[in-house]
Amino acid sequence: MNQIPHYPQISISLTINGTLHELKVEPWVTLLDLLRERLLLTGTKKGCDQGQCGACTVLVDGKRVNSCLALAVSRDGAEITTIEGLAQNGELHPLQVAFIGRDAFQCGYCTPGQICSAAGLLAEGHTRSRAEIREHMSGNLCRCGAYTNIADAVEDVLMPRIAAKEAAE
Amino acid sequence: MSVGEITHIGRPTNRVDGRLKVTGQAHYAAEYPADDLLYGYIVGSTIAAGRIAAMHLDAARQFPGVVEIFTHENRSKAAWLDRSWRDEVAPPGHPFRPLHSDRILFDGQPVALIVAETFEAARDAGSLIRIAYDVDAHCTELEAKRAEAYVPPEQRSGIPPPPDPRGDAEQAFQDAPVKISRDYRVNAEHHNPMEMFATTCVFEGDGKLTIYDKTQGSQNAQGYVTSVFGLRSKDVRLVNHYVGGAFGAGLRPQHQLFFAVMASLELQRSVRVSLTRAQMFHIGYRPDSYHTVSLAADRDGRLQSIMHDAVASTSHYEDYQEAVVNWSGMMYHCDNVKLTYQLAKLDTATPCDMRAPGAAIGVTALECALDELSYELGIGPLEIRRINFASKDENTKKQFTSKALLECYSEGAAAFGWEKRSPKPRAMREGRELIGWGVSTGMWDAFLQKAQATATLKVDGTLEVATAASDIGTGTWTILTQIGAEAFGLPLEDVQARIGDSTLPMSPVEGGSWTAASNGSAVQAACDAVKHSLFKQARKMANSPLADASFEDVEVRDQRIFRKDDPARGLSVFEVMHAAELKEITEQGKVSPNLRQMLKYTSYTHSAVFAEVRVDEYLGVVRVTRVVCAAAAGKILNPKTARSQILGGVVMGIGMALHEEAMTDHRLGKIMNANLGEYHVPAHADIEDIEVIFVDEKDDKVSPLGVKGLGEIGIVGTASAVANAIFHATGVRVRDFPITIDKILNAPRPS
Amino acid sequence: MNRFEYIRPATVADAIAALNEPAARALAGGTNLVDLMKYDVAQPSRLVDINRLPLKSIEITSGGALRIGALVTNTDLAWHQDVREKWPILSSAILAGASPQLRNAATAGGNLMQRTRCYYFYDPSTACNKRQPGSGCSAIGGVNRIHAILGASDSCIAVHPSDMCVAMVALDASVEVEGPEGKRSIPMSGFHRLPGGEPERDNTLKVGELITSIIIPEPHFGAHHTYLKIRDRLSYAFALISVAAALRVDEGVIQDARIALGGVAHKPWRDFDAEKSLKGERVGTQGFTQVADFILRDAKGQGDNDFKIELARRAIVRALEQAAAGTPQDQADKSIH
């Protein structure tokens, strides 16, 4: 990590994938660049740096956001989950399993963003149909064109949860 | 498991790199750490033609964190001759040399590289650079240059020029009872892989560089670096383990590679340079093109004349070429054919191969025209394609090694439910929407390129296969693993593929849909050679149970070599290696095109694409609700990854049909939608159901594996199928791609 | 991105004090401002991070109006149970815009403050009066597919890109602001402005003023509303044309009408005269066509965007048909009924 001493750095703390990080950053550093360049968490991808592709999607306090448009200083105190933090104790998240099984990626570059976005979608609880999966995943572009497989993968995880919830109610 | 049973080839295996990709552990070019890393940021020109009069760099140089700024005035020495800059797939001309001089050839041309201690410092110093230009007149509008179009004087290697005319197409057109002549345009498109081009050049300190680059060919890029900078080949290793899409944009070395290496050599430090999304619009594009297609038929629908004239854009410094019109001479049987292909120079970067280069635009025009002719004839659009089936390549008079296109038509039609189609346009409707069904044929080369591989069988029975191939999302990691596992009857976990590294055995760039056939066959050959060696060692052993066997009698499986007719008679790999005091057996495999066979045969992949659209014609909104793509592509190594390739091609074809175009302000020579917000690629919501069918096709000539390749075929014919479906839905024929809302609204209403 | 001072005030008063210089900017979700800073289009001297201010609540006032704190995210607003039930057109408009990720970060106040997506505004190498007053408008005579057909001037043909604001303007929202001179309320229809000769001014906020909340009275349209958005792809794209339409219908006769357009002008476009003309009319396509023609009476194309006039006309008619039928457009359903 490179430091430039004569810039005013701001102290922030971020809990990233369960680990507390006390950091000093300049205010013009985005959350995305902080993750990739300074913390070497390169699973979060930079596809446009403009909020136009979704590859940089991470969960901030449980909600999916574009990390390229978030200044790191402004997220001081937040809990952040990146793709590196989705698997627990080496066990893949069900979405990760479904993405592999459905071949829901090709080059893999949009994939962490797609999966984090889908994790956000599951938590939101507003998605119940295939058309809604498509609409609510539309913030994640996939140039390899894996959309139908991605929708299958999300459906694989989402539908049983909906059914289980309905059964419980 | 019985002897000879196929275990891996043809199975829908999950990607072997899947776990790394879904956990964020697959590292792309910008994701390799290096000590003391510097960041480079490219500054582009803001004019399309002229010269740099003055550069004011002081403010940027003084910006905290900035280490150096490179411009044409202080760049390091690089090779002088054009040929040193020409990569494996360069078209004829003078390859672009970053920072070569004060001359500006296109908007966005790199004119400076800022190198700084942090990404932010490099990025942010850029806005402080002021450049004064002497501006020259420019032209970025193909229409304005059509009159100056020319036949490229030098042919691009590997790209066949249009075939000589056959018969008398003009006379036949005159004489035929039913004919159409139509103009089409396919606007310029940009590849826009999700990963932005990036290079991390690690300065190893002992005169060596390890370069992580986004490229479709590690050896092509490595060769460019050594040639441009005069480095020894053994001092430069180029790695591209994971490539975040490319679609052709990574065939040629891109600017960031030059810059990262130059800065690294000059500053004796590791340097990372990434392009921005906007800069990705200045590294090559699918050329803008105009097409005039004239078709004539007898009343039974048999084609009497085919003429296809295309003009496509190129740059001032290179004659980029692709096979655009050739398809029109071989997709259908016709005795009178005349095809022309010309270029027109614009003040843009040189175009660059983009998924199915040439075919994606040429076949689109032909297939729309054929659809138009079918309505003139009153013959169904699928029927007219069947009637004119070409049983050989009439451009070259050669036989096809295989062509299961008729099966694509029938199986695709059955899956789609084509027989329920109302022949007349505007006849199908649901709610507010008109429904249209369209069909198109697709065709792409089935190439086999020279390639080499090694296979290494280790004493523990595991296998490693290696070739300098790339996996740009195509599944190369997986299929090479499968081929190795198949050869030795091993589980996939016991096979390690190694690709994406210039130090591995020779490989062509990953393009043209040739990797599976070429590198796959080379791996198979290497595996065969290892099995031969293993057998030789086994037979040599004292009291060998295989002493009296020939190679054909034995099988290698589950870490054993044994007689096929008596599996109990054999030896373990360990026993053989141990006896021979070997830790491993490594052999090479090579493949190259069978030149003798190529005198008689040509090889192509074929497809039939069926599309359903629903059009709200009042609002001009089109939805593609269903696509069936039936492809004949020889043997399918992995139906799962193969299917994904087709899906991806179809999605990009839908983008070509409805969304994608560079919108250029020709006054400024500037692409105004150089971002993913306004250059629309299909989003999730645009893609509904896509069904992929692989029809059975045996081909023992196309490649040793019988494989044809799938990277391109999915896009070819998709845009035309969608356009033809829009006509069927609405009776409106839009001949200018993409078919956006305005074009549907503005089209004359059918009476 | 330029170098700037970063301040994170804890109170509205501190924020207002910090914002009281012309090049200071408030940072909320950052989804537009950070982007503009990366392009060097916005170059704030000071960034006032207001995310810690207590402006995050959604309340129903004693008068039954909706009070939306300026920092309420688009997501929280769109999915809020009261909003979905009583202000469904607002919910629908928000869900038609951007993406779930962007809506999770973007705020109500920030949405009002978002700037045009004009290509030239975003490219500092081109002339743009909005970005650099007096430099000219490159969009006139240039690539202007997405540009204004109503209310444009010789200095600017940019459009306001918001979906949410279109619904807000249709619903008679008002914007509560606080500044050095105290609090005031600005009717939504007067918040954004037409470019005239000062396109650099998107709205009528004064230096140092901060949006604190947005108030929307309870509408009484039942199911007779819709938000219809037409764009170049089916999601994650800005509107070519969008229409917020709401009707109060009694036995086939229109008692009250609201029609607001997005993607057509420098501000969300609402035509009160047109709305009045519908009152007392019977619902029907013919009347809807007439009112559409009336709204677009002064529409002017710029070349590439000429089609938007006809598209707007048709979108208005369709939206009114949807509203009349009581069948609002579902934003996940791409078939426009």
mmCIF file with all atom_site columns, N, CA, C and O in Angstrom, chain C residues 55-61 65-74 76-78 83 87 90 94 107-109 112 164 168 171 173-176 211-216:
data_model
loop_
_atom_site.group_PDB
_atom_site.id
_atom_site.type_symbol
_atom_site.label_atom_id
_atom_site.label_alt_id
_atom_site.label_comp_id
_atom_site.label_asym_id
_atom_site.label_entity_id
_atom_site.label_seq_id
_atom_site.pdbx_PDB_ins_code
_atom_site.Cartn_x
_atom_site.Cartn_y
_atom_site.Cartn_z
_atom_site.occupancy
_atom_site.B_iso_or_equiv
_atom_site.pdbx_formal_charge
_atom_site.auth_seq_id
_atom_site.auth_comp_id
_atom_site.auth_asym_id
_atom_site.auth_atom_id
_atom_site.pdbx_PDB_model_num
ATOM 1   N N  . LEU C 1 55  ? -32.088 12.945 8.738   1.00 0.00 ? 55  LEU C N  1
ATOM 2   C CA . LEU C 1 55  ? -33.086 13.242 7.704   1.00 0.00 ? 55  LEU C CA 1
ATOM 3   C C  . LEU C 1 55  ? -33.494 11.960 6.986   1.00 0.00 ? 55  LEU C C  1
ATOM 4   O O  . LEU C 1 55  ? -33.641 11.918 5.783   1.00 0.00 ? 55  LEU C O  1
ATOM 5   N N  . LYS C 1 56  ? -33.639 10.898 7.760   1.00 0.00 ? 56  LYS C N  1
ATOM 6   C CA . LYS C 1 56  ? -33.835 9.586  7.134   1.00 0.00 ? 56  LYS C CA 1
ATOM 7   C C  . LYS C 1 56  ? -35.193 8.976  7.381   1.00 0.00 ? 56  LYS C C  1
ATOM 8   O O  . LYS C 1 56  ? -35.399 7.794  7.158   1.00 0.00 ? 56  LYS C O  1
ATOM 9   N N  . SER C 1 57  ? -36.126 9.772  7.899   1.00 0.00 ? 57  SER C N  1
ATOM 10  C CA . SER C 1 57  ? -37.396 9.147  8.246   1.00 0.00 ? 57  SER C CA 1
ATOM 11  C C  . SER C 1 57  ? -38.485 9.425  7.216   1.00 0.00 ? 57  SER C C  1
ATOM 12  O O  . SER C 1 57  ? -38.474 10.436 6.512   1.00 0.00 ? 57  SER C O  1
ATOM 13  N N  . ILE C 1 58  ? -39.411 8.486  7.160   1.00 0.00 ? 58  ILE C N  1
ATOM 14  C CA . ILE C 1 58  ? -40.612 8.632  6.351   1.00 0.00 ? 58  ILE C CA 1
ATOM 15  C C  . ILE C 1 58  ? -41.770 8.729  7.341   1.00 0.00 ? 58  ILE C C  1
ATOM 16  O O  . ILE C 1 58  ? -41.944 7.837  8.174   1.00 0.00 ? 58  ILE C O  1
ATOM 17  N N  . GLU C 1 59  ? -42.511 9.807  7.264   1.00 0.00 ? 59  GLU C N  1
ATOM 18  C CA . GLU C 1 59  ? -43.603 10.003 8.236   1.00 0.00 ? 59  GLU C CA 1
ATOM 19  C C  . GLU C 1 59  ? -44.877 10.395 7.508   1.00 0.00 ? 59  GLU C C  1
ATOM 20  O O  . GLU C 1 59  ? -44.823 10.961 6.418   1.00 0.00 ? 59  GLU C O  1
ATOM 21  N N  . ILE C 1 60  ? -45.973 10.099 8.152   1.00 0.00 ? 60  ILE C N  1
ATOM 22  C CA . ILE C 1 60  ? -47.249 10.618 7.685   1.00 0.00 ? 60  ILE C CA 1
ATOM 23  C C  . ILE C 1 60  ? -47.583 11.794 8.599   1.00 0.00 ? 60  ILE C C  1
ATOM 24  O O  . ILE C 1 60  ? -47.637 11.638 9.823   1.00 0.00 ? 60  ILE C O  1
ATOM 25  N N  . THR C 1 61  ? -47.796 12.953 8.026   1.00 0.00 ? 61  THR C N  1
ATOM 26  C CA . THR C 1 61  ? -48.073 14.126 8.859   1.00 0.00 ? 61  THR C CA 1
ATOM 27  C C  . THR C 1 61  ? -49.501 14.048 9.385   1.00 0.00 ? 61  THR C C  1
ATOM 28  O O  . THR C 1 61  ? -50.316 13.229 8.925   1.00 0.00 ? 61  THR C O  1
ATOM 29  N N  . ALA C 1 65  ? -50.308 13.868 4.958   1.00 0.00 ? 65  ALA C N  1
ATOM 30  C CA . ALA C 1 65  ? -49.327 13.975 3.879   1.00 0.00 ? 65  ALA C CA 1
ATOM 31  C C  . ALA C 1 65  ? -48.112 13.096 4.183   1.00 0.00 ? 65  ALA C C  1
ATOM 32  O O  . ALA C 1 65  ? -47.897 12.685 5.334   1.00 0.00 ? 65  ALA C O  1
ATOM 33  N N  . LEU C 1 66  ? -47.362 12.837 3.150   1.00 0.00 ? 66  LEU C N  1
ATOM 34  C CA . LEU C 1 66  ? -46.149 12.040 3.284   1.00 0.00 ? 66  LEU C CA 1
ATOM 35  C C  . LEU C 1 66  ? -44.971 12.994 3.429   1.00 0.00 ? 66  LEU C C  1
ATOM 36  O O  . LEU C 1 66  ? -44.769 13.876 2.593   1.00 0.00 ? 66  LEU C O  1
ATOM 37  N N  . ARG C 1 67  ? -44.221 12.795 4.496   1.00 0.00 ? 67  ARG C N  1
ATOM 38  C CA . ARG C 1 67  ? -43.007 13.603 4.653   1.00 0.00 ? 67  ARG C CA 1
ATOM 39  C C  . ARG C 1 67  ? -41.806 12.678 4.491   1.00 0.00 ? 67  ARG C C  1
ATOM 40  O O  . ARG C 1 67  ? -41.628 11.723 5.241   1.00 0.00 ? 67  ARG C O  1
ATOM 41  N N  . ILE C 1 68  ? -41.004 13.008 3.509   1.00 0.00 ? 68  ILE C N  1
ATOM 42  C CA . ILE C 1 68  ? -39.861 12.152 3.168   1.00 0.00 ? 68  ILE C CA 1
ATOM 43  C C  . ILE C 1 68  ? -38.589 12.895 3.542   1.00 0.00 ? 68  ILE C C  1
ATOM 44  O O  . ILE C 1 68  ? -38.300 13.961 2.985   1.00 0.00 ? 68  ILE C O  1
ATOM 45  N N  . GLY C 1 69  ? -37.840 12.358 4.472   1.00 0.00 ? 69  GLY C N  1
ATOM 46  C CA . GLY C 1 69  ? -36.561 12.960 4.814   1.00 0.00 ? 69  GLY C CA 1
ATOM 47  C C  . GLY C 1 69  ? -35.649 12.960 3.598   1.00 0.00 ? 69  GLY C C  1
ATOM 48  O O  . GLY C 1 69  ? -35.675 12.024 2.782   1.00 0.00 ? 69  GLY C O  1
ATOM 49  N N  . ALA C 1 70  ? -34.838 13.991 3.484   1.00 0.00 ? 70  ALA C N  1
ATOM 50  C CA . ALA C 1 70  ? -34.005 14.128 2.283   1.00 0.00 ? 70  ALA C CA 1
ATOM 51  C C  . ALA C 1 70  ? -33.055 12.962 2.094   1.00 0.00 ? 70  ALA C C  1
ATOM 52  O O  . ALA C 1 70  ? -32.641 12.663 0.982   1.00 0.00 ? 70  ALA C O  1
ATOM 53  N N  . LEU C 1 71  ? -32.700 12.294 3.187   1.00 0.00 ? 71  LEU C N  1
ATOM 54  C CA . LEU C 1 71  ? -31.731 11.196 3.079   1.00 0.00 ? 71  LEU C CA 1
ATOM 55  C C  . LEU C 1 71  ? -32.372 9.818  3.015   1.00 0.00 ? 71  LEU C C  1
ATOM 56  O O  . LEU C 1 71  ? -31.688 8.802  3.093   1.00 0.00 ? 71  LEU C O  1
ATOM 57  N N  . VAL C 1 72  ? -33.675 9.780  2.878   1.00 0.00 ? 72  VAL C N  1
ATOM 58  C CA . VAL C 1 72  ? -34.339 8.477  2.688   1.00 0.00 ? 72  VAL C CA 1
ATOM 59  C C  . VAL C 1 72  ? -33.882 7.916  1.345   1.00 0.00 ? 72  VAL C C  1
ATOM 60  O O  . VAL C 1 72  ? -33.882 8.617  0.335   1.00 0.00 ? 72  VAL C O  1
ATOM 61  N N  . THR C 1 73  ? -33.465 6.662  1.339   1.00 0.00 ? 73  THR C N  1
ATOM 62  C CA . THR C 1 73  ? -32.995 6.105  0.071   1.00 0.00 ? 73  THR C CA 1
ATOM 63  C C  . THR C 1 73  ? -34.180 5.828  -0.855  1.00 0.00 ? 73  THR C C  1
ATOM 64  O O  . THR C 1 73  ? -35.316 5.634  -0.403  1.00 0.00 ? 73  THR C O  1
ATOM 65  N N  . ASN C 1 74  ? -33.893 5.803  -2.112  1.00 0.00 ? 74  ASN C N  1
ATOM 66  C CA . ASN C 1 74  ? -34.913 5.483  -3.112  1.00 0.00 ? 74  ASN C CA 1
ATOM 67  C C  . ASN C 1 74  ? -35.576 4.148  -2.797  1.00 0.00 ? 74  ASN C C  1
ATOM 68  O O  . ASN C 1 74  ? -36.787 3.983  -2.946  1.00 0.00 ? 74  ASN C O  1
ATOM 69  N N  . ASP C 1 76  ? -35.841 2.564  0.195   1.00 0.00 ? 76  ASP C N  1
ATOM 70  C CA . ASP C 1 76  ? -36.706 2.622  1.376   1.00 0.00 ? 76  ASP C CA 1
ATOM 71  C C  . ASP C 1 76  ? -38.014 3.335  1.061   1.00 0.00 ? 76  ASP C C  1
ATOM 72  O O  . ASP C 1 76  ? -39.079 2.957  1.564   1.00 0.00 ? 76  ASP C O  1
ATOM 73  N N  . LEU C 1 77  ? -37.920 4.341  0.213   1.00 0.00 ? 77  LEU C N  1
ATOM 74  C CA . LEU C 1 77  ? -39.130 5.080  -0.141  1.00 0.00 ? 77  LEU C CA 1
ATOM 75  C C  . LEU C 1 77  ? -40.048 4.232  -1.031  1.00 0.00 ? 77  LEU C C  1
ATOM 76  O O  . LEU C 1 77  ? -41.248 4.126  -0.781  1.00 0.00 ? 77  LEU C O  1
ATOM 77  N N  . ALA C 1 78  ? -39.455 3.613  -2.019  1.00 0.00 ? 78  ALA C N  1
ATOM 78  C CA . ALA C 1 78  ? -40.278 2.878  -2.991  1.00 0.00 ? 78  ALA C CA 1
ATOM 79  C C  . ALA C 1 78  ? -41.008 1.697  -2.362  1.00 0.00 ? 78  ALA C C  1
ATOM 80  O O  . ALA C 1 78  ? -42.129 1.376  -2.750  1.00 0.00 ? 78  ALA C O  1
ATOM 81  N N  . VAL C 1 83  ? -46.268 4.148  1.337   1.00 0.00 ? 83  VAL C N  1
ATOM 82  C CA . VAL C 1 83  ? -46.021 4.728  0.000   1.00 0.00 ? 83  VAL C CA 1
ATOM 83  C C  . VAL C 1 83  ? -46.625 3.823  -1.071  1.00 0.00 ? 83  VAL C C  1
ATOM 84  O O  . VAL C 1 83  ? -47.282 4.276  -2.002  1.00 0.00 ? 83  VAL C O  1
ATOM 85  N N  . TRP C 1 87  ? -49.293 6.200  -2.163  1.00 0.00 ? 87  TRP C N  1
ATOM 86  C CA . TRP C 1 87  ? -48.590 6.976  -3.184  1.00 0.00 ? 87  TRP C CA 1
ATOM 87  C C  . TRP C 1 87  ? -47.955 6.015  -4.199  1.00 0.00 ? 87  TRP C C  1
ATOM 88  O O  . TRP C 1 87  ? -46.761 6.091  -4.475  1.00 0.00 ? 87  TRP C O  1
ATOM 89  N N  . LEU C 1 90  ? -45.599 7.078  -6.994  1.00 0.00 ? 90  LEU C N  1
ATOM 90  C CA . LEU C 1 90  ? -44.244 7.457  -6.577  1.00 0.00 ? 90  LEU C CA 1
ATOM 91  C C  . LEU C 1 90  ? -43.373 6.210  -6.478  1.00 0.00 ? 90  LEU C C  1
ATOM 92  O O  . LEU C 1 90  ? -42.249 6.165  -6.986  1.00 0.00 ? 90  LEU C O  1
ATOM 93  N N  . ILE C 1 94  ? -40.079 5.400  -8.905  1.00 0.00 ? 94  ILE C N  1
ATOM 94  C CA . ILE C 1 94  ? -38.738 5.139  -8.368  1.00 0.00 ? 94  ILE C CA 1
ATOM 95  C C  . ILE C 1 94  ? -38.229 3.795  -8.872  1.00 0.00 ? 94  ILE C C  1
ATOM 96  O O  . ILE C 1 94  ? -37.081 3.662  -9.290  1.00 0.00 ? 94  ILE C O  1
ATOM 97  N N  . THR C 1 107 ? -30.540 8.972  -2.675  1.00 0.00 ? 107 THR C N  1
ATOM 98  C CA . THR C 1 107 ? -31.497 9.520  -1.710  1.00 0.00 ? 107 THR C CA 1
ATOM 99  C C  . THR C 1 107 ? -32.543 10.379 -2.411  1.00 0.00 ? 107 THR C C  1
ATOM 100 O O  . THR C 1 107 ? -32.381 10.768 -3.568  1.00 0.00 ? 107 THR C O  1
ATOM 101 N N  . ALA C 1 108 ? -33.585 10.695 -1.662  1.00 0.00 ? 108 ALA C N  1
ATOM 102 C CA . ALA C 1 108 ? -34.654 11.526 -2.219  1.00 0.00 ? 108 ALA C CA 1
ATOM 103 C C  . ALA C 1 108 ? -34.117 12.916 -2.565  1.00 0.00 ? 108 ALA C C  1
ATOM 104 O O  . ALA C 1 108 ? -34.350 13.446 -3.653  1.00 0.00 ? 108 ALA C O  1
ATOM 105 N N  . GLY C 1 109 ? -33.376 13.493 -1.628  1.00 0.00 ? 109 GLY C N  1
ATOM 106 C CA . GLY C 1 109 ? -32.824 14.818 -1.889  1.00 0.00 ? 109 GLY C CA 1
ATOM 107 C C  . GLY C 1 109 ? -31.845 14.798 -3.046  1.00 0.00 ? 109 GLY C C  1
ATOM 108 O O  . GLY C 1 109 ? -31.837 15.681 -3.913  1.00 0.00 ? 109 GLY C O  1
ATOM 109 N N  . LEU C 1 112 ? -33.471 14.801 -6.440  1.00 0.00 ? 112 LEU C N  1
ATOM 110 C CA . LEU C 1 112 ? -33.865 16.132 -6.891  1.00 0.00 ? 112 LEU C CA 1
ATOM 111 C C  . LEU C 1 112 ? -32.670 16.911 -7.450  1.00 0.00 ? 112 LEU C C  1
ATOM 112 O O  . LEU C 1 112 ? -32.818 17.729 -8.345  1.00 0.00 ? 112 LEU C O  1
ATOM 113 N N  . MET C 1 164 ? -38.275 9.695  -10.346 1.00 0.00 ? 164 MET C N  1
ATOM 114 C CA . MET C 1 164 ? -38.965 10.018 -9.095  1.00 0.00 ? 164 MET C CA 1
ATOM 115 C C  . MET C 1 164 ? -39.565 11.416 -9.132  1.00 0.00 ? 164 MET C C  1
ATOM 116 O O  . MET C 1 164 ? -40.718 11.632 -8.713  1.00 0.00 ? 164 MET C O  1
ATOM 117 N N  . MET C 1 168 ? -43.316 13.026 -8.360  1.00 0.00 ? 168 MET C N  1
ATOM 118 C CA . MET C 1 168 ? -43.460 14.035 -7.310  1.00 0.00 ? 168 MET C CA 1
ATOM 119 C C  . MET C 1 168 ? -44.131 15.293 -7.839  1.00 0.00 ? 168 MET C C  1
ATOM 120 O O  . MET C 1 168 ? -44.971 15.899 -7.175  1.00 0.00 ? 168 MET C O  1
ATOM 121 N N  . LEU C 1 171 ? -47.708 14.829 -8.189  1.00 0.00 ? 171 LEU C N  1
ATOM 122 C CA . LEU C 1 171 ? -48.430 14.673 -6.928  1.00 0.00 ? 171 LEU C CA 1
ATOM 123 C C  . LEU C 1 171 ? -48.397 15.934 -6.073  1.00 0.00 ? 171 LEU C C  1
ATOM 124 O O  . LEU C 1 171 ? -48.652 15.895 -4.872  1.00 0.00 ? 171 LEU C O  1
ATOM 125 N N  . ALA C 1 173 ? -45.975 17.718 -4.915  1.00 0.00 ? 173 ALA C N  1
ATOM 126 C CA . ALA C 1 173 ? -45.015 17.714 -3.807  1.00 0.00 ? 173 ALA C CA 1
ATOM 127 C C  . ALA C 1 173 ? -44.477 19.116 -3.574  1.00 0.00 ? 173 ALA C C  1
ATOM 128 O O  . ALA C 1 173 ? -44.532 19.984 -4.449  1.00 0.00 ? 173 ALA C O  1
ATOM 129 N N  . SER C 1 174 ? -43.967 19.303 -2.371  1.00 0.00 ? 174 SER C N  1
ATOM 130 C CA . SER C 1 174 ? -43.227 20.534 -2.096  1.00 0.00 ? 174 SER C CA 1
ATOM 131 C C  . SER C 1 174 ? -41.915 20.165 -1.421  1.00 0.00 ? 174 SER C C  1
ATOM 132 O O  . SER C 1 174 ? -41.812 19.144 -0.729  1.00 0.00 ? 174 SER C O  1
ATOM 133 N N  . VAL C 1 175 ? -40.938 20.999 -1.649  1.00 0.00 ? 175 VAL C N  1
ATOM 134 C CA . VAL C 1 175 ? -39.587 20.707 -1.190  1.00 0.00 ? 175 VAL C CA 1
ATOM 135 C C  . VAL C 1 175 ? -39.275 21.648 -0.034  1.00 0.00 ? 175 VAL C C  1
ATOM 136 O O  . VAL C 1 175 ? -39.362 22.863 -0.160  1.00 0.00 ? 175 VAL C O  1
ATOM 137 N N  . GLU C 1 176 ? -38.957 21.055 1.121   1.00 0.00 ? 176 GLU C N  1
ATOM 138 C CA . GLU C 1 176 ? -38.606 21.848 2.291   1.00 0.00 ? 176 GLU C CA 1
ATOM 139 C C  . GLU C 1 176 ? -37.099 22.060 2.276   1.00 0.00 ? 176 GLU C C  1
ATOM 140 O O  . GLU C 1 176 ? -36.338 21.092 2.200   1.00 0.00 ? 176 GLU C O  1
ATOM 141 N N  . ILE C 1 211 ? -31.765 20.695 1.048   1.00 0.00 ? 211 ILE C N  1
ATOM 142 C CA . ILE C 1 211 ? -33.087 20.061 1.077   1.00 0.00 ? 211 ILE C CA 1
ATOM 143 C C  . ILE C 1 211 ? -33.176 19.234 2.355   1.00 0.00 ? 211 ILE C C  1
ATOM 144 O O  . ILE C 1 211 ? -32.280 18.436 2.642   1.00 0.00 ? 211 ILE C O  1
ATOM 145 N N  . THR C 1 212 ? -34.223 19.425 3.105   1.00 0.00 ? 212 THR C N  1
ATOM 146 C CA . THR C 1 212 ? -34.364 18.625 4.328   1.00 0.00 ? 212 THR C CA 1
ATOM 147 C C  . THR C 1 212 ? -35.458 17.570 4.187   1.00 0.00 ? 212 THR C C  1
ATOM 148 O O  . THR C 1 212 ? -35.338 16.474 4.709   1.00 0.00 ? 212 THR C O  1
ATOM 149 N N  . SER C 1 213 ? -36.529 17.929 3.481   1.00 0.00 ? 213 SER C N  1
ATOM 150 C CA . SER C 1 213 ? -37.566 16.916 3.283   1.00 0.00 ? 213 SER C CA 1
ATOM 151 C C  . SER C 1 213 ? -38.437 17.285 2.085   1.00 0.00 ? 213 SER C C  1
ATOM 152 O O  . SER C 1 213 ? -38.353 18.400 1.557   1.00 0.00 ? 213 SER C O  1
ATOM 153 N N  . ILE C 1 214 ? -39.237 16.330 1.708   1.00 0.00 ? 214 ILE C N  1
ATOM 154 C CA . ILE C 1 214 ? -40.177 16.527 0.612   1.00 0.00 ? 214 ILE C CA 1
ATOM 155 C C  . ILE C 1 214 ? -41.545 16.111 1.146   1.00 0.00 ? 214 ILE C C  1
ATOM 156 O O  . ILE C 1 214 ? -41.658 15.061 1.805   1.00 0.00 ? 214 ILE C O  1
ATOM 157 N N  . ILE C 1 215 ? -42.531 16.950 0.888   1.00 0.00 ? 215 ILE C N  1
ATOM 158 C CA . ILE C 1 215 ? -43.861 16.662 1.417   1.00 0.00 ? 215 ILE C CA 1
ATOM 159 C C  . ILE C 1 215 ? -44.818 16.438 0.250   1.00 0.00 ? 215 ILE C C  1
ATOM 160 O O  . ILE C 1 215 ? -44.838 17.220 -0.705  1.00 0.00 ? 215 ILE C O  1
ATOM 161 N N  . ILE C 1 216 ? -45.562 15.365 0.348   1.00 0.00 ? 216 ILE C N  1
ATOM 162 C CA . ILE C 1 216 ? -46.516 15.051 -0.708  1.00 0.00 ? 216 ILE C CA 1
ATOM 163 C C  . ILE C 1 216 ? -47.894 14.824 -0.090  1.00 0.00 ? 216 ILE C C  1
ATOM 164 O O  . ILE C 1 216 ? -48.059 13.916 0.738   1.00 0.00 ? 216 ILE C O  1
#
